[in-house]
Amino acid sequence: MKRISILLLAATSFAVPACSSDVTPNGGDDDGSGSGSGSGSGSNQGSGSGSADQWDTILANRVTDYNAALKLAALRLTGDLPSMTEINEIASATGDAQKTAYQTRITEYMTRPAFANQMFLFWRDTFKTGGASAAFDPGNAAATPVIPSPDTAAAFAAELAVNNGSYMDLLTKPSANCPTFAPATGTFTDAECANGGPKAGVLTNPGLMKQFFSNLAMRRTRFVQETFDCLRFPVEISTTPTDVGGSAPYIGVWPFSSIGSPQNSGGRVNFQDVSAAICANCHQTLNHIAPLLSYYDATGAYKTTIQVPVPLPMNPLAQMGDWLPSTETTAWRYQKPAADIPALGQQMAADPGVAQCGVTRFWLFAMGKEDPVEQLVSVPPNTFKAQLDAFTLNGFKVKDLLFSIFTADAFIRF
């Protein structure tokens, strides 16, 4: 069990220099299991030498430069540098007219087919999917076998951006979740996912379910957690650690007995093992989510019985007791129950950390930074507080969020 946990859960961390305190490395542990602050915390000291006061002085002395901002915005939003006409319209304007010209150009960039392409590529990278698929017809539920497209999840997410849809539809939308995308025209064609079962945004996407198939659905669970909450496990940390007889205390908020073991659930993996690592620190949350994602087979098709194996000889299929005792229910977080994947999506959509993670990801996209979980890069909350507040109050509209980021003081000042 210890070896399995290390292989499935640990993530490599990298030291990434920050250009300013607007984007900083977070303080996660090298083993990938620290409580972390990937969804937005971080110091204001940057990665170089000097005190926080010195950095504050440097940042306070930045000046607005719409010409420089335009070049960065064009590259992010269209994948190309601005034209001379676009550069001149900003350079020749002054005062409020320059601000208006810049904002008008940002809005125009987000109407182009190139913007749809940029969003599609961004979500491909974020979901770690993409490429050709053989003989897939998203409208043909009778196809045997169903070979899911690796691109429908990214297309769905990109379409939300282009249409200024709600970010939370990524987790909750009950239909038309497997669109196709035409890069040449930047257009989407809606289609239903053909893998059966419940529908909840990309949480039930066949390509993602296929991509992250694994023992006990742990890779699927980790994908959901890291992609939409920007934190590595463990994610639920108690302020009162519990001595469970190991070399370190149990730091979870769930009761230690709430996860499976041969003793309390007949499980075939001892998630209560404390002989080397306290496995329950991560699995308290993992084991309450994973069963929900276990009904998809290796092709991403939904079945009425559990389809993921246990890492034992002959690869037997998992049983509920392998994750949880019979007294437990599936959930997103402690006291946030979710009986099925649509309920999981609703719980996630109501979690402020999910909204903050979405804003973080788009900020890092604007700043040309890497994945916040893999690269341990975060955005200090004071940098994006205004954008997060507006995002939350105005229905989580994706294009509106992008506009607010590319016109924010932290983006246009150098």
PDB file of N, CA and C in Angstrom, residues 8-9 203 209 212 214-225 233 259 271 282-296 306-309 318-320 322-324 329-333 338 340-341 344:
ATOM      1  N   LEU A   8       0.875   6.727  -6.886  1.00  0.00           N
ATOM      2  CA  LEU A   8      -0.348   7.331  -7.372  1.00  0.00           C
ATOM      3  C   LEU A   8      -0.503   8.782  -6.958  1.00  0.00           C
ATOM      4  N   LEU A   9       0.024   9.141  -5.798  1.00  0.00           N
ATOM      5  CA  LEU A   9      -0.317  10.441  -5.249  1.00  0.00           C
ATOM      6  C   LEU A   9       0.803  11.451  -5.296  1.00  0.00           C
ATOM      7  N   LEU A 203     -16.801  16.498 -15.806  1.00  0.00           N
ATOM      8  CA  LEU A 203     -16.571  15.458 -14.802  1.00  0.00           C
ATOM      9  C   LEU A 203     -16.986  14.089 -15.313  1.00  0.00           C
ATOM     10  N   MET A 209     -12.250  10.423 -18.695  1.00  0.00           N
ATOM     11  CA  MET A 209     -12.355   9.166 -17.940  1.00  0.00           C
ATOM     12  C   MET A 209     -11.403   8.108 -18.499  1.00  0.00           C
ATOM     13  N   PHE A 212      -7.561   9.124 -17.665  1.00  0.00           N
ATOM     14  CA  PHE A 212      -7.112   8.991 -16.290  1.00  0.00           C
ATOM     15  C   PHE A 212      -7.603   7.710 -15.620  1.00  0.00           C
ATOM     16  N   SER A 214      -7.353   4.248 -13.890  1.00  0.00           N
ATOM     17  CA  SER A 214      -6.287   3.718 -13.035  1.00  0.00           C
ATOM     18  C   SER A 214      -6.885   2.830 -11.956  1.00  0.00           C
ATOM     19  N   ASN A 215      -6.012   2.191 -11.188  1.00  0.00           N
ATOM     20  CA  ASN A 215      -6.441   1.438 -10.020  1.00  0.00           C
ATOM     21  C   ASN A 215      -7.244   2.326  -9.087  1.00  0.00           C
ATOM     22  N   LEU A 216      -8.395   1.810  -8.645  1.00  0.00           N
ATOM     23  CA  LEU A 216      -9.215   2.455  -7.623  1.00  0.00           C
ATOM     24  C   LEU A 216      -9.634   3.885  -7.969  1.00  0.00           C
ATOM     25  N   ALA A 217      -9.553   4.256  -9.251  1.00  0.00           N
ATOM     26  CA  ALA A 217      -9.947   5.593  -9.735  1.00  0.00           C
ATOM     27  C   ALA A 217      -9.158   6.716  -9.081  1.00  0.00           C
ATOM     28  N   MET A 218      -7.957   6.418  -8.608  1.00  0.00           N
ATOM     29  CA  MET A 218      -7.176   7.440  -7.913  1.00  0.00           C
ATOM     30  C   MET A 218      -6.654   8.514  -8.864  1.00  0.00           C
ATOM     31  N   ARG A 219      -6.275   8.160 -10.092  1.00  0.00           N
ATOM     32  CA  ARG A 219      -5.800   9.183 -11.024  1.00  0.00           C
ATOM     33  C   ARG A 219      -6.941  10.113 -11.410  1.00  0.00           C
ATOM     34  N   ARG A 220      -8.143   9.587 -11.591  1.00  0.00           N
ATOM     35  CA  ARG A 220      -9.282  10.442 -11.906  1.00  0.00           C
ATOM     36  C   ARG A 220      -9.552  11.417 -10.759  1.00  0.00           C
ATOM     37  N   THR A 221      -9.463  10.920  -9.550  1.00  0.00           N
ATOM     38  CA  THR A 221      -9.729  11.760  -8.387  1.00  0.00           C
ATOM     39  C   THR A 221      -8.674  12.842  -8.256  1.00  0.00           C
ATOM     40  N   ARG A 222      -7.435  12.467  -8.453  1.00  0.00           N
ATOM     41  CA  ARG A 222      -6.369  13.459  -8.379  1.00  0.00           C
ATOM     42  C   ARG A 222      -6.522  14.507  -9.479  1.00  0.00           C
ATOM     43  N   PHE A 223      -6.905  14.086 -10.672  1.00  0.00           N
ATOM     44  CA  PHE A 223      -7.133  15.033 -11.763  1.00  0.00           C
ATOM     45  C   PHE A 223      -8.202  16.048 -11.374  1.00  0.00           C
ATOM     46  N   VAL A 224      -9.319  15.574 -10.847  1.00  0.00           N
ATOM     47  CA  VAL A 224     -10.406  16.470 -10.466  1.00  0.00           C
ATOM     48  C   VAL A 224      -9.936  17.447  -9.393  1.00  0.00           C
ATOM     49  N   GLN A 225      -9.250  16.945  -8.388  1.00  0.00           N
ATOM     50  CA  GLN A 225      -8.789  17.787  -7.294  1.00  0.00           C
ATOM     51  C   GLN A 225      -7.796  18.848  -7.765  1.00  0.00           C
ATOM     52  N   PHE A 233      -3.203  16.771  -2.674  1.00  0.00           N
ATOM     53  CA  PHE A 233      -3.596  16.121  -1.428  1.00  0.00           C
ATOM     54  C   PHE A 233      -2.427  16.117  -0.453  1.00  0.00           C
ATOM     55  N   ILE A 259     -12.212   5.692   6.579  1.00  0.00           N
ATOM     56  CA  ILE A 259     -11.724   5.114   5.331  1.00  0.00           C
ATOM     57  C   ILE A 259     -11.475   3.630   5.501  1.00  0.00           C
ATOM     58  N   PHE A 271      -5.829   1.386   4.042  1.00  0.00           N
ATOM     59  CA  PHE A 271      -5.638   2.830   4.007  1.00  0.00           C
ATOM     60  C   PHE A 271      -5.412   3.414   5.394  1.00  0.00           C
ATOM     61  N   CYS A 282      -4.075  11.726   3.100  1.00  0.00           N
ATOM     62  CA  CYS A 282      -4.567  11.976   1.749  1.00  0.00           C
ATOM     63  C   CYS A 282      -5.871  11.228   1.475  1.00  0.00           C
ATOM     64  N   HIS A 283      -5.935   9.990   1.930  1.00  0.00           N
ATOM     65  CA  HIS A 283      -7.053   9.131   1.537  1.00  0.00           C
ATOM     66  C   HIS A 283      -8.346   9.440   2.264  1.00  0.00           C
ATOM     67  N   GLN A 284      -8.317  10.239   3.340  1.00  0.00           N
ATOM     68  CA  GLN A 284      -9.569  10.656   3.964  1.00  0.00           C
ATOM     69  C   GLN A 284     -10.466  11.326   2.928  1.00  0.00           C
ATOM     70  N   THR A 285      -9.884  12.175   2.065  1.00  0.00           N
ATOM     71  CA  THR A 285     -10.650  12.860   1.028  1.00  0.00           C
ATOM     72  C   THR A 285     -10.716  12.030  -0.250  1.00  0.00           C
ATOM     73  N   LEU A 286      -9.577  11.511  -0.665  1.00  0.00           N
ATOM     74  CA  LEU A 286      -9.520  10.692  -1.883  1.00  0.00           C
ATOM     75  C   LEU A 286     -10.586   9.601  -1.885  1.00  0.00           C
ATOM     76  N   ASN A 287     -10.681   8.868  -0.791  1.00  0.00           N
ATOM     77  CA  ASN A 287     -11.556   7.703  -0.760  1.00  0.00           C
ATOM     78  C   ASN A 287     -13.029   8.059  -0.748  1.00  0.00           C
ATOM     79  N   HIS A 288     -13.359   9.298  -0.410  1.00  0.00           N
ATOM     80  CA  HIS A 288     -14.759   9.704  -0.452  1.00  0.00           C
ATOM     81  C   HIS A 288     -15.173  10.224  -1.825  1.00  0.00           C
ATOM     82  N   ILE A 289     -14.202  10.558  -2.678  1.00  0.00           N
ATOM     83  CA  ILE A 289     -14.496  11.015  -4.044  1.00  0.00           C
ATOM     84  C   ILE A 289     -14.372   9.880  -5.055  1.00  0.00           C
ATOM     85  N   ALA A 290     -13.328   9.071  -4.911  1.00  0.00           N
ATOM     86  CA  ALA A 290     -12.978   8.088  -5.938  1.00  0.00           C
ATOM     87  C   ALA A 290     -14.108   7.140  -6.329  1.00  0.00           C
ATOM     88  N   PRO A 291     -14.917   6.628  -5.397  1.00  0.00           N
ATOM     89  CA  PRO A 291     -15.976   5.706  -5.835  1.00  0.00           C
ATOM     90  C   PRO A 291     -16.918   6.304  -6.862  1.00  0.00           C
ATOM     91  N   LEU A 292     -17.138   7.613  -6.812  1.00  0.00           N
ATOM     92  CA  LEU A 292     -18.037   8.250  -7.770  1.00  0.00           C
ATOM     93  C   LEU A 292     -17.513   8.142  -9.193  1.00  0.00           C
ATOM     94  N   LEU A 293     -16.192   8.086  -9.348  1.00  0.00           N
ATOM     95  CA  LEU A 293     -15.559   8.053 -10.665  1.00  0.00           C
ATOM     96  C   LEU A 293     -15.188   6.648 -11.101  1.00  0.00           C
ATOM     97  N   SER A 294     -15.629   5.658 -10.339  1.00  0.00           N
ATOM     98  CA  SER A 294     -15.178   4.276 -10.570  1.00  0.00           C
ATOM     99  C   SER A 294     -16.057   3.495 -11.527  1.00  0.00           C
ATOM    100  N   TYR A 295     -17.168   4.073 -11.958  1.00  0.00           N
ATOM    101  CA  TYR A 295     -18.103   3.337 -12.806  1.00  0.00           C
ATOM    102  C   TYR A 295     -17.810   3.496 -14.302  1.00  0.00           C
ATOM    103  N   TYR A 296     -16.719   4.148 -14.623  1.00  0.00           N
ATOM    104  CA  TYR A 296     -16.304   4.308 -16.015  1.00  0.00           C
ATOM    105  C   TYR A 296     -15.192   3.316 -16.317  1.00  0.00           C
ATOM    106  N   ILE A 306     -18.944  -1.149 -10.706  1.00  0.00           N
ATOM    107  CA  ILE A 306     -17.606  -0.597 -10.604  1.00  0.00           C
ATOM    108  C   ILE A 306     -16.675  -1.238 -11.628  1.00  0.00           C
ATOM    109  N   GLN A 307     -15.869  -0.402 -12.302  1.00  0.00           N
ATOM    110  CA  GLN A 307     -15.047  -0.872 -13.411  1.00  0.00           C
ATOM    111  C   GLN A 307     -13.541  -0.734 -13.175  1.00  0.00           C
ATOM    112  N   VAL A 308     -13.124  -0.179 -12.077  1.00  0.00           N
ATOM    113  CA  VAL A 308     -11.690   0.027 -11.849  1.00  0.00           C
ATOM    114  C   VAL A 308     -11.126  -1.103 -10.991  1.00  0.00           C
ATOM    115  N   PRO A 309      -9.878  -1.504 -11.240  1.00  0.00           N
ATOM    116  CA  PRO A 309      -9.306  -2.625 -10.505  1.00  0.00           C
ATOM    117  C   PRO A 309      -8.632  -2.211  -9.203  1.00  0.00           C
ATOM    118  N   ALA A 318     -12.674  -3.390  -8.067  1.00  0.00           N
ATOM    119  CA  ALA A 318     -12.841  -2.837  -6.728  1.00  0.00           C
ATOM    120  C   ALA A 318     -14.266  -3.029  -6.233  1.00  0.00           C
ATOM    121  N   GLN A 319     -14.389  -2.995  -4.929  1.00  0.00           N
ATOM    122  CA  GLN A 319     -15.684  -3.015  -4.252  1.00  0.00           C
ATOM    123  C   GLN A 319     -15.736  -1.799  -3.334  1.00  0.00           C
ATOM    124  N   MET A 320     -16.951  -1.364  -2.979  1.00  0.00           N
ATOM    125  CA  MET A 320     -17.071  -0.154  -2.178  1.00  0.00           C
ATOM    126  C   MET A 320     -16.276  -0.243  -0.879  1.00  0.00           C
ATOM    127  N   ASP A 322     -13.466  -1.389  -0.418  1.00  0.00           N
ATOM    128  CA  ASP A 322     -12.041  -1.097  -0.613  1.00  0.00           C
ATOM    129  C   ASP A 322     -11.733   0.370  -0.327  1.00  0.00           C
ATOM    130  N   TRP A 323     -12.736   1.227  -0.453  1.00  0.00           N
ATOM    131  CA  TRP A 323     -12.544   2.651  -0.164  1.00  0.00           C
ATOM    132  C   TRP A 323     -13.077   3.056   1.206  1.00  0.00           C
ATOM    133  N   LEU A 324     -14.307   2.590   1.504  1.00  0.00           N
ATOM    134  CA  LEU A 324     -15.043   3.137   2.642  1.00  0.00           C
ATOM    135  C   LEU A 324     -15.764   2.050   3.433  1.00  0.00           C
ATOM    136  N   THR A 329     -20.623   7.741   3.326  1.00  0.00           N
ATOM    137  CA  THR A 329     -21.161   8.118   2.030  1.00  0.00           C
ATOM    138  C   THR A 329     -20.101   8.883   1.243  1.00  0.00           C
ATOM    139  N   THR A 330     -20.227   8.891  -0.054  1.00  0.00           N
ATOM    140  CA  THR A 330     -19.300   9.648  -0.888  1.00  0.00           C
ATOM    141  C   THR A 330     -19.523  11.145  -0.674  1.00  0.00           C
ATOM    142  N   ALA A 331     -18.481  11.928  -0.931  1.00  0.00           N
ATOM    143  CA  ALA A 331     -18.552  13.358  -0.632  1.00  0.00           C
ATOM    144  C   ALA A 331     -17.430  14.097  -1.349  1.00  0.00           C
ATOM    145  N   TRP A 332     -17.601  15.420  -1.503  1.00  0.00           N
ATOM    146  CA  TRP A 332     -16.536  16.281  -2.011  1.00  0.00           C
ATOM    147  C   TRP A 332     -15.581  16.651  -0.878  1.00  0.00           C
ATOM    148  N   ARG A 333     -16.145  17.019   0.248  1.00  0.00           N
ATOM    149  CA  ARG A 333     -15.388  17.371   1.438  1.00  0.00           C
ATOM    150  C   ARG A 333     -16.148  16.867   2.661  1.00  0.00           C
ATOM    151  N   ALA A 338     -22.018  13.875  -1.504  1.00  0.00           N
ATOM    152  CA  ALA A 338     -22.347  13.848  -2.938  1.00  0.00           C
ATOM    153  C   ALA A 338     -22.678  12.407  -3.303  1.00  0.00           C
ATOM    154  N   ASP A 340     -23.820  11.277  -6.160  1.00  0.00           N
ATOM    155  CA  ASP A 340     -23.483  10.925  -7.535  1.00  0.00           C
ATOM    156  C   ASP A 340     -22.623  12.054  -8.112  1.00  0.00           C
ATOM    157  N   ILE A 341     -22.214  11.904  -9.370  1.00  0.00           N
ATOM    158  CA  ILE A 341     -21.313  12.902  -9.942  1.00  0.00           C
ATOM    159  C   ILE A 341     -21.995  14.259 -10.135  1.00  0.00           C
ATOM    160  N   LEU A 344     -21.656  15.845  -6.940  1.00  0.00           N
ATOM    161  CA  LEU A 344     -20.260  16.235  -6.737  1.00  0.00           C
ATOM    162  C   LEU A 344     -19.986  17.564  -7.425  1.00  0.00           C
TER     163      LEU A 344
END
